[in-house]
mmCIF file of N, CA and C in Angstrom:
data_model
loop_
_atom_site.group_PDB
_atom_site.id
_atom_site.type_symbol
_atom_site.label_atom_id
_atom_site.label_comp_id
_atom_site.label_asym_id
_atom_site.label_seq_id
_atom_site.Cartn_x
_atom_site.Cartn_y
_atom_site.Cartn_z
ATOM 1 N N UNK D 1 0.820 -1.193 0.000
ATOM 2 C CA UNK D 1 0.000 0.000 0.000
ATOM 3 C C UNK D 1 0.866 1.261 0.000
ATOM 4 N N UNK D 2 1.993 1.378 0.742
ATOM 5 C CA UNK D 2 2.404 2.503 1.042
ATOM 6 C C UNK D 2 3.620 2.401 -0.271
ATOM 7 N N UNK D 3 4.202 1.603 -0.884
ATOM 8 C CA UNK D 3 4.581 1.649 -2.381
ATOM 9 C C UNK D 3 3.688 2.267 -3.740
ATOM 10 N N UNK D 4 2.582 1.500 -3.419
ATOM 11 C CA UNK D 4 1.595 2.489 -4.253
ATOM 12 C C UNK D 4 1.498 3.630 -3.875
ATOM 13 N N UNK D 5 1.179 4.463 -2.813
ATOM 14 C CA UNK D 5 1.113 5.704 -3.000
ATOM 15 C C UNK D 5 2.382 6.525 -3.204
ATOM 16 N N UNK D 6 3.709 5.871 -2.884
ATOM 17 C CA UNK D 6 4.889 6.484 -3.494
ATOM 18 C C UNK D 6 4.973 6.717 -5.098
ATOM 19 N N UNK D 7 4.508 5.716 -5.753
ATOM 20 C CA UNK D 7 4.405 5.569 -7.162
ATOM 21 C C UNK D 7 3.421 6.813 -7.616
ATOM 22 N N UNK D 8 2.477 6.633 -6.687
ATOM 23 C CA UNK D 8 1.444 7.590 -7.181
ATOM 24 C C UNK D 8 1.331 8.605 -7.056
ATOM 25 N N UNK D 9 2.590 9.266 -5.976
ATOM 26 C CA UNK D 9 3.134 10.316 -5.574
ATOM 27 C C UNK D 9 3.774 10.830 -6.806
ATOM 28 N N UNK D 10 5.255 10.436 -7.134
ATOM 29 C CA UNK D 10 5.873 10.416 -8.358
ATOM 30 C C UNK D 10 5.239 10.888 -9.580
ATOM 31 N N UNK D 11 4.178 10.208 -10.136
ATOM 32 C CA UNK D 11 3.648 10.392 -11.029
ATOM 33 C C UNK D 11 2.456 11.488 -10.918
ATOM 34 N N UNK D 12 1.915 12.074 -9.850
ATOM 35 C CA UNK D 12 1.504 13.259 -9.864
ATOM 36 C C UNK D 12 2.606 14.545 -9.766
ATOM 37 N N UNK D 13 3.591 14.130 -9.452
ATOM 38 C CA UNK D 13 4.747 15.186 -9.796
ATOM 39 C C UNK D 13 5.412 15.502 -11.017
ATOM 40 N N UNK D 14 5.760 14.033 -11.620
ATOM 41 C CA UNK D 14 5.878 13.782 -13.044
ATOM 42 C C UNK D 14 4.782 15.357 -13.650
ATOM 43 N N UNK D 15 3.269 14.578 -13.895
ATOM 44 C CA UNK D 15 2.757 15.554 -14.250
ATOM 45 C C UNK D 15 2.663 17.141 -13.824
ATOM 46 N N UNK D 16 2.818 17.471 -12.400
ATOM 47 C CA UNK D 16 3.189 18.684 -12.554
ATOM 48 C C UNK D 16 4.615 19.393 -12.736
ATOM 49 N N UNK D 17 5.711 18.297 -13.606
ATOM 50 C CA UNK D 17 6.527 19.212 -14.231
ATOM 51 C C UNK D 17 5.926 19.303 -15.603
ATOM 52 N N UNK D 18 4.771 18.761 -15.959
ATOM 53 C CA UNK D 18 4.539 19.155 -17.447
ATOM 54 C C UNK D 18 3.620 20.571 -17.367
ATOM 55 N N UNK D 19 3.027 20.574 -16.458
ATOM 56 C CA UNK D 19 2.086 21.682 -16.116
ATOM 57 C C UNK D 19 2.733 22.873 -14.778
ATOM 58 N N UNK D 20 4.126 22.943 -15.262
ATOM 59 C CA UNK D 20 4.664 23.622 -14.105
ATOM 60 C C UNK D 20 4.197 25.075 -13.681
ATOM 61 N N UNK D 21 3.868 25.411 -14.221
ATOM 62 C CA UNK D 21 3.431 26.835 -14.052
ATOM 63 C C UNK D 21 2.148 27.242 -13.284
ATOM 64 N N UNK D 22 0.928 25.699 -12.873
ATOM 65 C CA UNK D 22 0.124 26.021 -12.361
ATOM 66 C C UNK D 22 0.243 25.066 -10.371
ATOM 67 N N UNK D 23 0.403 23.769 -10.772
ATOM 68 C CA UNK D 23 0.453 23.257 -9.846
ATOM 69 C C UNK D 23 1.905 22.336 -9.875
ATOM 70 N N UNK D 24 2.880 22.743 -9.723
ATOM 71 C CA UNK D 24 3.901 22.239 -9.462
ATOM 72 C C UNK D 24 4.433 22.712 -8.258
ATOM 73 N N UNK D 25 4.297 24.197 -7.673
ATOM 74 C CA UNK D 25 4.676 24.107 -6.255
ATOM 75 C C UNK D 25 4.148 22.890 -5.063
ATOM 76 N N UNK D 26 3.030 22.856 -5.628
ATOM 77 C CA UNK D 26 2.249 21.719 -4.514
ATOM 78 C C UNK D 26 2.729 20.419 -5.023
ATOM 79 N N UNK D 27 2.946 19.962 -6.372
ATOM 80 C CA UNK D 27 3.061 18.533 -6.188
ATOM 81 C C UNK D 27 4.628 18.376 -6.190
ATOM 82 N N UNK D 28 5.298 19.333 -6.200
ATOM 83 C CA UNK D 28 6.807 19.138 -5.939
ATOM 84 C C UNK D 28 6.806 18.563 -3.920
ATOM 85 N N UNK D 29 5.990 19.438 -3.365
ATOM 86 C CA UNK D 29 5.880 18.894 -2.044
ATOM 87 C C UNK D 29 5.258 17.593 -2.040
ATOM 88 N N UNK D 30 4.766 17.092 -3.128
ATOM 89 C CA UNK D 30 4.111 15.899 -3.185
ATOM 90 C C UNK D 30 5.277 14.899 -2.959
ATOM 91 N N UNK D 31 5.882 14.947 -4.227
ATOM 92 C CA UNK D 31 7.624 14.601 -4.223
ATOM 93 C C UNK D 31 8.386 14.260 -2.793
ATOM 94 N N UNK D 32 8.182 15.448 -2.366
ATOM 95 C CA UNK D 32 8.874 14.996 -0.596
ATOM 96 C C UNK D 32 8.560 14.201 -0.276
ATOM 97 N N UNK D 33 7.102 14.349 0.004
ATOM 98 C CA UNK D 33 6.340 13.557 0.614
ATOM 99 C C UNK D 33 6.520 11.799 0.073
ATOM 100 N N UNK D 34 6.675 11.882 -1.192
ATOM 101 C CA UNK D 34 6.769 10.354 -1.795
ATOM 102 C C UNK D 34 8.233 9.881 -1.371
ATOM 103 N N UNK D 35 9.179 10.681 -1.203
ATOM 104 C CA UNK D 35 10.748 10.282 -0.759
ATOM 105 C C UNK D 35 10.478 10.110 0.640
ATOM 106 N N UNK D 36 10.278 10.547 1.178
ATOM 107 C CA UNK D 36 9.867 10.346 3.004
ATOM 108 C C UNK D 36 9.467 9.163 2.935
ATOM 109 N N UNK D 37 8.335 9.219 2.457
ATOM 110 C CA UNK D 37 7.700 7.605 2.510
ATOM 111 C C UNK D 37 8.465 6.246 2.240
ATOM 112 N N UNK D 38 9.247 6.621 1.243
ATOM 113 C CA UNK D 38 10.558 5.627 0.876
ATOM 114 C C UNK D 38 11.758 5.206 1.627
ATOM 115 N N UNK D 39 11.649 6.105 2.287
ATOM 116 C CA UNK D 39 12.787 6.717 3.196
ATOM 117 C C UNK D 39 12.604 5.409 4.204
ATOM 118 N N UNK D 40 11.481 6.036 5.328
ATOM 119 C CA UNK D 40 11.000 5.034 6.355
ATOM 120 C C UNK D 40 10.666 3.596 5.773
ATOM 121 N N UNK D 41 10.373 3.729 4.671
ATOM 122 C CA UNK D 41 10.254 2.097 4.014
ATOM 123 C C UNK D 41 11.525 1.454 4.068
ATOM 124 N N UNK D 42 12.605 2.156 3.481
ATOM 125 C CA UNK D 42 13.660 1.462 3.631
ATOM 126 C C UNK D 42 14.685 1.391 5.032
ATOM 127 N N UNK D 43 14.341 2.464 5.872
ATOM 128 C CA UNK D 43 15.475 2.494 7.503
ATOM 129 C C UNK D 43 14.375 1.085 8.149
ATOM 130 N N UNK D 44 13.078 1.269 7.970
ATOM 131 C CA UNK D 44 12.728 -0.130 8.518
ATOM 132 C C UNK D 44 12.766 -1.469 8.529
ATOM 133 N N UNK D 45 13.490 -1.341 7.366
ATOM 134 C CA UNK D 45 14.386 -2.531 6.320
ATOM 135 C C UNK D 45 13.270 -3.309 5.783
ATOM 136 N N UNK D 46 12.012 -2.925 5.152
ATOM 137 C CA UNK D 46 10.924 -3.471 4.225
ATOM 138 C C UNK D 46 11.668 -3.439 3.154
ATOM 139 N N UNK D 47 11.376 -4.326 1.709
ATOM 140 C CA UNK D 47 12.176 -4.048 1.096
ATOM 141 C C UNK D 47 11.428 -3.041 -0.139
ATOM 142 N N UNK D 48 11.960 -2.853 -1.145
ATOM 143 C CA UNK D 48 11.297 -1.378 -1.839
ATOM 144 C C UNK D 48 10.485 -2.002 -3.162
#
């Protein structure tokens, strides 16, 4: 579950570098948010 929403994180960022000019400040924080998540996925030693 929490892989999928990393993925799905990503790829709403993806798209707001195509649409950067309207919503890319927010889904760039999306971005964080999807690396964080990865982050604790991996110090907990789940694998990725």
């Amino acid at each position: 579950m929490l892989m999928f929403l990393v993925i799905l994180l990503i790829l709403f960022w993806l798209l707001g570098m195509i649409t950067a000019t309207t919503l890319g400040g927010w889904l760039h924080i999306l971005l964080v948010v999807a690396i964080v998540f990865l982050l604790i996925r991996v110090i907990r030693g789940q694998p990725v």
